[in-house]
CSV table of N, CA and C in Angstrom, one decimal:
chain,number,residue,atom,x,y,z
G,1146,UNK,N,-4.1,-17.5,-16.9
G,1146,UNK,CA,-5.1,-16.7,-16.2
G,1146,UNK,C,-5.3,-17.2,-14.8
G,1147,UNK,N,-4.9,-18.2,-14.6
G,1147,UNK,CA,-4.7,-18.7,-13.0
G,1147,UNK,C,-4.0,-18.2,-12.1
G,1148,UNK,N,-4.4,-18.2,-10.8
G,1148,UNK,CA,-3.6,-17.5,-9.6
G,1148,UNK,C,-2.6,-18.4,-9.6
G,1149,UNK,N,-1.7,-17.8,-9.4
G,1149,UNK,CA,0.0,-18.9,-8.3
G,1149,UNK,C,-0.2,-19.4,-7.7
G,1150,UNK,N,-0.1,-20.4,-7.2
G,1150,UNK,CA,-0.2,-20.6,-5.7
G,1150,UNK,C,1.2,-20.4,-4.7
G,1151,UNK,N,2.2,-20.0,-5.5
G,1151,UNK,CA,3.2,-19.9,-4.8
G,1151,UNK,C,3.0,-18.3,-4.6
G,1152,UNK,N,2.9,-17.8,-5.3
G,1152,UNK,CA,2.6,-16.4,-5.0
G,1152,UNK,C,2.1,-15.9,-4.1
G,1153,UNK,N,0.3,-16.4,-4.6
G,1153,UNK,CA,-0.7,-16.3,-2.9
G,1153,UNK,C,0.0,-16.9,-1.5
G,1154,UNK,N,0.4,-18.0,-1.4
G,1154,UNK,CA,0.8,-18.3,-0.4
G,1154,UNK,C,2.1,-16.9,0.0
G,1155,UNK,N,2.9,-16.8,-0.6
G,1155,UNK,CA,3.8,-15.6,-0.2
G,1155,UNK,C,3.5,-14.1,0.0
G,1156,UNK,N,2.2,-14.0,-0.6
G,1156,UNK,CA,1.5,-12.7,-0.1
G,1156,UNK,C,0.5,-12.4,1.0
G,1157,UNK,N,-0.2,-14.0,0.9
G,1157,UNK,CA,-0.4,-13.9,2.7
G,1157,UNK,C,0.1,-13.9,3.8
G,1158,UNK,N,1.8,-14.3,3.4
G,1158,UNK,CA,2.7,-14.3,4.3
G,1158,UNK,C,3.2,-13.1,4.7
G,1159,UNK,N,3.2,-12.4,3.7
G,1159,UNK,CA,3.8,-10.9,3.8
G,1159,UNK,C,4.8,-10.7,2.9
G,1160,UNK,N,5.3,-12.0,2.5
G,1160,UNK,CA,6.7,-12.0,1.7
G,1160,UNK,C,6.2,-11.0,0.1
G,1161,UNK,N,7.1,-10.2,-0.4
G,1161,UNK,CA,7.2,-9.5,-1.5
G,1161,UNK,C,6.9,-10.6,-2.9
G,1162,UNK,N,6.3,-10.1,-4.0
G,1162,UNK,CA,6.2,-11.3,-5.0
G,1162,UNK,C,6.8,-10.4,-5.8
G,1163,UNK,N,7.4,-10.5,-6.7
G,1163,UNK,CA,7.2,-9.5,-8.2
G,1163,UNK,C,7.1,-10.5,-9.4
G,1164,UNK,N,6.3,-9.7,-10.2
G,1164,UNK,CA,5.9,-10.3,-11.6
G,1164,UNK,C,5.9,-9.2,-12.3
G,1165,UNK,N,7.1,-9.1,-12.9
G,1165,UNK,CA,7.1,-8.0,-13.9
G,1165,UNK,C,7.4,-8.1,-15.5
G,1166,UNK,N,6.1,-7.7,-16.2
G,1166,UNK,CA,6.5,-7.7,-17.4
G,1166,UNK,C,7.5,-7.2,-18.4
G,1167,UNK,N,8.6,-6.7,-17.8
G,1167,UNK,CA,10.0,-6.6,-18.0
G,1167,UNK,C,11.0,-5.8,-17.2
G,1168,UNK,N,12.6,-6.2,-17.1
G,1168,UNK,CA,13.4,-5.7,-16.0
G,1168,UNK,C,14.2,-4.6,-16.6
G,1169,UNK,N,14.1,-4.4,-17.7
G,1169,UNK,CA,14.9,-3.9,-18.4
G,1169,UNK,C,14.0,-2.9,-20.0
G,1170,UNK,N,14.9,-2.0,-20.2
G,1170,UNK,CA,14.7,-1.3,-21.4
G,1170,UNK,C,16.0,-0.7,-22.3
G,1171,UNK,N,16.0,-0.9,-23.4
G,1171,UNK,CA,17.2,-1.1,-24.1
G,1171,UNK,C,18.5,-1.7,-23.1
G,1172,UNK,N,18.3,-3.0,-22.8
G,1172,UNK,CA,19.6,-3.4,-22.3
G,1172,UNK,C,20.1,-2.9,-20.6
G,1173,UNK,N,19.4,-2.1,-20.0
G,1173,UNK,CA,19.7,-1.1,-19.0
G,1173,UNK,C,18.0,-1.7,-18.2
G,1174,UNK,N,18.9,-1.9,-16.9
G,1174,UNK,CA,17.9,-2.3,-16.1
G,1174,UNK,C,17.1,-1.2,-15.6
G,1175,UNK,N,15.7,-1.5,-15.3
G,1175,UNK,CA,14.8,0.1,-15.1
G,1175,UNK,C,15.0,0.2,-13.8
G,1176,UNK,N,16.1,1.5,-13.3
G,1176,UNK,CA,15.8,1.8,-12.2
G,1176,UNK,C,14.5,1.6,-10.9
G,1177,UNK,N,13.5,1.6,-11.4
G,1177,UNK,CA,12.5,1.6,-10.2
G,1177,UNK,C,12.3,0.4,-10.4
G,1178,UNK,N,12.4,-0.6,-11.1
G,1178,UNK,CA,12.3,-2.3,-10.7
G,1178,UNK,C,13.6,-2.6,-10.1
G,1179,UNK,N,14.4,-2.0,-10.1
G,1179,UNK,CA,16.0,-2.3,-9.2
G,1179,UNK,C,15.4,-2.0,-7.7
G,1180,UNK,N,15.1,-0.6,-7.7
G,1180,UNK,CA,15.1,0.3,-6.5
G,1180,UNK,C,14.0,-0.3,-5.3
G,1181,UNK,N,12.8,-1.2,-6.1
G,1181,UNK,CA,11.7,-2.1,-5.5
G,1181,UNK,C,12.6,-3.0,-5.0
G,1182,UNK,N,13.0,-3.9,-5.8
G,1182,UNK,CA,14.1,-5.3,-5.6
G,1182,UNK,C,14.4,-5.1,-4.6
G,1183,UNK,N,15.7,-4.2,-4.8
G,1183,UNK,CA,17.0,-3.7,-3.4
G,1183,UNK,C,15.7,-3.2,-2.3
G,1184,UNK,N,14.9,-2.9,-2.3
G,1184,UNK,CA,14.0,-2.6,-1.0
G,1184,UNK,C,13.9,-3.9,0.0
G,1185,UNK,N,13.5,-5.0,-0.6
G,1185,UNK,CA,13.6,-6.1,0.3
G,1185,UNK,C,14.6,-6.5,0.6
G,1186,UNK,N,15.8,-6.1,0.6
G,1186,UNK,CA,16.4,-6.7,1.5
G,1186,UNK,C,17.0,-8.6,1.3
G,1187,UNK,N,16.9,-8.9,-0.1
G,1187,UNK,CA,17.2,-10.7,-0.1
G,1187,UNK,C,18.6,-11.4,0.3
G,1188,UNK,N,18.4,-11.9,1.7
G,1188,UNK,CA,19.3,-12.7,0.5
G,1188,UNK,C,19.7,-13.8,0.2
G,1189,UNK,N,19.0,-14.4,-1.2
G,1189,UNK,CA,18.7,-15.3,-1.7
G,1189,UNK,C,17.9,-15.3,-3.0
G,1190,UNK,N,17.7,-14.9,-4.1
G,1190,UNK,CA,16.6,-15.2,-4.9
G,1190,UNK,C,16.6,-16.6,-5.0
G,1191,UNK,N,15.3,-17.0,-5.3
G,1191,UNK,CA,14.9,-17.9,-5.6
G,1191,UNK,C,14.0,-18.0,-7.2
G,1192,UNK,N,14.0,-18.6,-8.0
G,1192,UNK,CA,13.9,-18.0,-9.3
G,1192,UNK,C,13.5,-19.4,-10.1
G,1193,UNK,N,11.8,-20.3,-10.0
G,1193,UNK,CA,11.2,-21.0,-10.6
G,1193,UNK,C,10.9,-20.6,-12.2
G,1194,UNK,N,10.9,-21.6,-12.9
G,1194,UNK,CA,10.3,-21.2,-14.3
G,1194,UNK,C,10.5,-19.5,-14.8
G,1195,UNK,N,12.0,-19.3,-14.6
G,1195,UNK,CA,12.6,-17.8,-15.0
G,1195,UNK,C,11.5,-18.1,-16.7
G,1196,UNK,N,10.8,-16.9,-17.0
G,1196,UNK,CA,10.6,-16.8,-18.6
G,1196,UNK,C,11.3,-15.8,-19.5
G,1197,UNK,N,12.2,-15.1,-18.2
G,1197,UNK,CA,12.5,-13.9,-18.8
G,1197,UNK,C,13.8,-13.6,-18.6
G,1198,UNK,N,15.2,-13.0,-18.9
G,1198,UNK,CA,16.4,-12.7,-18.6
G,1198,UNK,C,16.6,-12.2,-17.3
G,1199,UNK,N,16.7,-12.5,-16.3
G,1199,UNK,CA,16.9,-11.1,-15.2
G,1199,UNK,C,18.1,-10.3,-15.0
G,1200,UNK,N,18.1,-9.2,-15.6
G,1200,UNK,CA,19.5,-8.7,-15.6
G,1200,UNK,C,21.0,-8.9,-14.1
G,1201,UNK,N,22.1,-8.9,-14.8
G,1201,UNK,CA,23.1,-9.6,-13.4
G,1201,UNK,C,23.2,-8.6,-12.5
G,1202,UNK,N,23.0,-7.4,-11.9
G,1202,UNK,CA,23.0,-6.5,-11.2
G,1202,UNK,C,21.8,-7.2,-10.0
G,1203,UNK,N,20.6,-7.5,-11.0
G,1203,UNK,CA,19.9,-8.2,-9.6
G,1203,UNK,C,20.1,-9.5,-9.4
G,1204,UNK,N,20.7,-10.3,-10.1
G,1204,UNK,CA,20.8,-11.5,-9.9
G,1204,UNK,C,21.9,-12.1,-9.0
G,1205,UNK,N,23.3,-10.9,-8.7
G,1205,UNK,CA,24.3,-10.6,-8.0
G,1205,UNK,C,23.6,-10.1,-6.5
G,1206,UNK,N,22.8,-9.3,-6.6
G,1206,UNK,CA,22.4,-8.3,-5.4
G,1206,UNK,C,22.0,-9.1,-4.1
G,1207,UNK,N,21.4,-10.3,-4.3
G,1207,UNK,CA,21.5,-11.0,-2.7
G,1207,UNK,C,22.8,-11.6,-2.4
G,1208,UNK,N,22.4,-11.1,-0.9
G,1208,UNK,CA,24.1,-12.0,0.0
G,1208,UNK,C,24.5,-13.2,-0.7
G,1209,UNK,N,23.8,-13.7,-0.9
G,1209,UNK,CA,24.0,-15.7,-1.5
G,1209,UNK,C,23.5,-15.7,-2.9
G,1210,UNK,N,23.3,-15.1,-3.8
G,1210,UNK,CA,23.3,-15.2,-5.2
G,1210,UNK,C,22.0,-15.5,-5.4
G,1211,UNK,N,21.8,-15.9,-6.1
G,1211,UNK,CA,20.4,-16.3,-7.0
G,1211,UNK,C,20.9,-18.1,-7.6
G,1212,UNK,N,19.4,-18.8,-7.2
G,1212,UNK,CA,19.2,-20.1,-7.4
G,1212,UNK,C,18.3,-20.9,-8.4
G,1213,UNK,N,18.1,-21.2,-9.6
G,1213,UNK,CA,16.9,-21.4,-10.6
G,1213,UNK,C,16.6,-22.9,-10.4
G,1214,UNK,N,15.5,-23.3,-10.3
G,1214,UNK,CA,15.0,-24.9,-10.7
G,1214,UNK,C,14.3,-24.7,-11.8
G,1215,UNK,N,15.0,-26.0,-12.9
G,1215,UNK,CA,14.7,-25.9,-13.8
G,1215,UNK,C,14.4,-27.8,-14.2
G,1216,UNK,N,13.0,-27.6,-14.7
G,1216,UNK,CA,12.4,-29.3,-14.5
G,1216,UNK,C,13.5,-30.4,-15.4
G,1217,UNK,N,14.4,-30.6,-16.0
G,1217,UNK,CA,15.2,-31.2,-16.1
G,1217,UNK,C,17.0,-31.3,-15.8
G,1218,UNK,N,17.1,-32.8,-16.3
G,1218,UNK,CA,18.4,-32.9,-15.9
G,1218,UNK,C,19.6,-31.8,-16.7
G,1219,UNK,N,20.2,-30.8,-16.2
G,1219,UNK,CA,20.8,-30.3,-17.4
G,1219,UNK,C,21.9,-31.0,-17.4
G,1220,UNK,N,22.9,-30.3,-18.6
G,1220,UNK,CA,22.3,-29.4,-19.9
G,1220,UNK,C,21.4,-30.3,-20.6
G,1221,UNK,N,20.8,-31.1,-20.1
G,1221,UNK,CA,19.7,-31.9,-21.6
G,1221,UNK,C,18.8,-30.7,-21.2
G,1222,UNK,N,17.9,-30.6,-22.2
G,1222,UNK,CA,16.8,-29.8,-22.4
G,1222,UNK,C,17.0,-28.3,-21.6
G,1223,UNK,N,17.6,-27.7,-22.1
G,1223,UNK,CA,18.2,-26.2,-21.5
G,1223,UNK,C,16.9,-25.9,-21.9
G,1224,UNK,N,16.4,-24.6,-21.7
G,1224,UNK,CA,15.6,-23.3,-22.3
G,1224,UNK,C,14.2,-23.9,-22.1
G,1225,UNK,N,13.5,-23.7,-22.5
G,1225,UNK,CA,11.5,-23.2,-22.3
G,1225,UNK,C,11.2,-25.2,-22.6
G,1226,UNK,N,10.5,-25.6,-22.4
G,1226,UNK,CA,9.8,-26.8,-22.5
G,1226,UNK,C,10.6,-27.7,-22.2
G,1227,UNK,N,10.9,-27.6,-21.0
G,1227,UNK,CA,11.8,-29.0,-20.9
G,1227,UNK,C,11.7,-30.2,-20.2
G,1228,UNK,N,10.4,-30.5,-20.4
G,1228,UNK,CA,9.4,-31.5,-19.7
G,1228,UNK,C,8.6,-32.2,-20.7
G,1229,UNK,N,8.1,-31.4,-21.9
G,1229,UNK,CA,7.7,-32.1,-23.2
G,1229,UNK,C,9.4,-32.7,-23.9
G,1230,UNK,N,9.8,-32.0,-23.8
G,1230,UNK,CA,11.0,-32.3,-24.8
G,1230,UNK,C,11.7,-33.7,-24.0
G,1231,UNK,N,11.8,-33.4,-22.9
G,1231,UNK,CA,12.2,-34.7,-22.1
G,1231,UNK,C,10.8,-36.5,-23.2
G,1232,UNK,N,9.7,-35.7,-22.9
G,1232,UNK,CA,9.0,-36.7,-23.1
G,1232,UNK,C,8.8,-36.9,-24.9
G,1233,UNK,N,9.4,-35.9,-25.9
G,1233,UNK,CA,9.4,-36.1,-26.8
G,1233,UNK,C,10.8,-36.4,-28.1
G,1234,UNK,N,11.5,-36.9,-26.8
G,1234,UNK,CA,12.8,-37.3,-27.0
G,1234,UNK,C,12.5,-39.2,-26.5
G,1235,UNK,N,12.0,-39.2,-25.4
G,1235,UNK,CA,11.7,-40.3,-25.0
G,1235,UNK,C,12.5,-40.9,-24.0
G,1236,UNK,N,13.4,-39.5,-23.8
G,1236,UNK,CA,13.9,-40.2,-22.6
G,1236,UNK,C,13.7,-40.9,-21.9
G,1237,UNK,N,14.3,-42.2,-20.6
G,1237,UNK,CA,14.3,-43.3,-20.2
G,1237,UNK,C,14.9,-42.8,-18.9
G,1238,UNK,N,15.1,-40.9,-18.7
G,1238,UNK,CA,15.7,-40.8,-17.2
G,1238,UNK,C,15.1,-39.2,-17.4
G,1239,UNK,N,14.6,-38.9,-16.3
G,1239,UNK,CA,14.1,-37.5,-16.2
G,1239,UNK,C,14.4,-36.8,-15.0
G,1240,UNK,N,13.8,-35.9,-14.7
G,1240,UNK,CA,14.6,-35.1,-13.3
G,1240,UNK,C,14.6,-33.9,-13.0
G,1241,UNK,N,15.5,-32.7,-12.0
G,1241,UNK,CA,15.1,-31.4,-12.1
G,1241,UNK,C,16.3,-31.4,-11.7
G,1242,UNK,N,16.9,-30.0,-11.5
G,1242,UNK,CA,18.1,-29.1,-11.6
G,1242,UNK,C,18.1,-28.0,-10.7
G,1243,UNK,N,19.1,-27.8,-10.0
G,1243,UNK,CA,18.7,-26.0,-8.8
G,1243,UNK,C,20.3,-25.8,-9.5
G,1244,UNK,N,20.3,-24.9,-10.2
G,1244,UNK,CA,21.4,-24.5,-10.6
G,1244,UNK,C,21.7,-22.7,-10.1
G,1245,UNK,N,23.3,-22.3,-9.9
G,1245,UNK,CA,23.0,-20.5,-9.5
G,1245,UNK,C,22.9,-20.1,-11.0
G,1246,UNK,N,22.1,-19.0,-10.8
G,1246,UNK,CA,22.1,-17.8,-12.2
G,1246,UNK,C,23.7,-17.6,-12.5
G,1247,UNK,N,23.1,-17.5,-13.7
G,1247,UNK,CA,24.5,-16.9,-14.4
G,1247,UNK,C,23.6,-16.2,-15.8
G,1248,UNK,N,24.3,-15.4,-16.6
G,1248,UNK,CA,23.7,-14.4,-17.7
G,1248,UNK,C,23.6,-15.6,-19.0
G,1249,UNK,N,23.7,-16.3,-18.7
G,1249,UNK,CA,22.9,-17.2,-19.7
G,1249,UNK,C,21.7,-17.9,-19.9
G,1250,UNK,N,21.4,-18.9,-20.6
G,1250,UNK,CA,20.5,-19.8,-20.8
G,1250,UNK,C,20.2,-21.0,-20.0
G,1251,UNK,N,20.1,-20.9,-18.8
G,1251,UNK,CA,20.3,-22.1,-18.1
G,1251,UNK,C,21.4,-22.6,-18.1
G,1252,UNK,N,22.9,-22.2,-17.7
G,1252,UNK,CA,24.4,-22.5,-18.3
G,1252,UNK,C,25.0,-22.3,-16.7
G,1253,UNK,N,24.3,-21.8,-15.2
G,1253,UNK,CA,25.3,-21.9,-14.3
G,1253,UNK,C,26.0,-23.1,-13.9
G,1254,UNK,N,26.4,-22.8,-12.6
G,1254,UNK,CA,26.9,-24.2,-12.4
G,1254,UNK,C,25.7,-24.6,-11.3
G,1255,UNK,N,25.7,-26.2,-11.4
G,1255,UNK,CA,24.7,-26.7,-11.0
G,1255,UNK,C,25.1,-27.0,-9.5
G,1256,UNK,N,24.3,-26.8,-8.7
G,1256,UNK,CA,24.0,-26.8,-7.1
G,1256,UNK,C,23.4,-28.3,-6.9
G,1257,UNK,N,22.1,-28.9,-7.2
G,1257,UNK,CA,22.1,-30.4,-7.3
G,1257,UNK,C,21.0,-30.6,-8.1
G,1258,UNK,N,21.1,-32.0,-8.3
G,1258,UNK,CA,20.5,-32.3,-9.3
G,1258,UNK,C,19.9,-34.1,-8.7
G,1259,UNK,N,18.5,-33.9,-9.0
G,1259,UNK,CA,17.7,-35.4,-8.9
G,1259,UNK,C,17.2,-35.6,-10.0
């Protein structure tokens, strides 16, 4: 129920946010969430705490691809909680990940890693 703060900050800026509760319907990306996308012009997504698949048509569509941070070292702790899992594993090394999109699970190849 909390505001973003990465969001607000990007909407005062002027920059575009989207939060959409889904990109797609049976498998097929919804035209008018494409048509919004492709209106700005990116290029670059930038793509925090993905919860959701973004189909590869948008994920291809900026000049420079699409980039995810994801709070650990991968492949340890791929997919949704990977910050408790880090801590309920007990790990003894923790970290974050900027990896490019690819149509999987957190599976691109990794850009860098601390």
């Amino acid at each position: 129920g909390k505001a973003d703060p990465l969001a607000l900050a990007a909407e005062k800026d002027g920059t575009p946010v989207f939060k959409l509760p889904k990109w797609r319907v049976k498998g097929k990306t919804i035209k008018e969430v494409a048509e919004a996308y492709r209106s700005v012009g990116a290029d670059l997504n930038v793509l925090p705490f993905c919860t959701q698949f973004i189909p590869m048509d948008i994920i291809d569509s900026p000049k420079h691809g699409s980039i995810i941070y994801h709070p650990s070292i991968l492949p340890r702790h791929r997919g949704a909680s990977a910050i408790n899992w880090t801590l309920i594993m007990g790990d003894k090394k923790a970290g974050f990940s900027v990896f490019w999109a690819d149509d999987g699970l957190d599976t691109g190849p990794i850009l860098l890693q601390r």
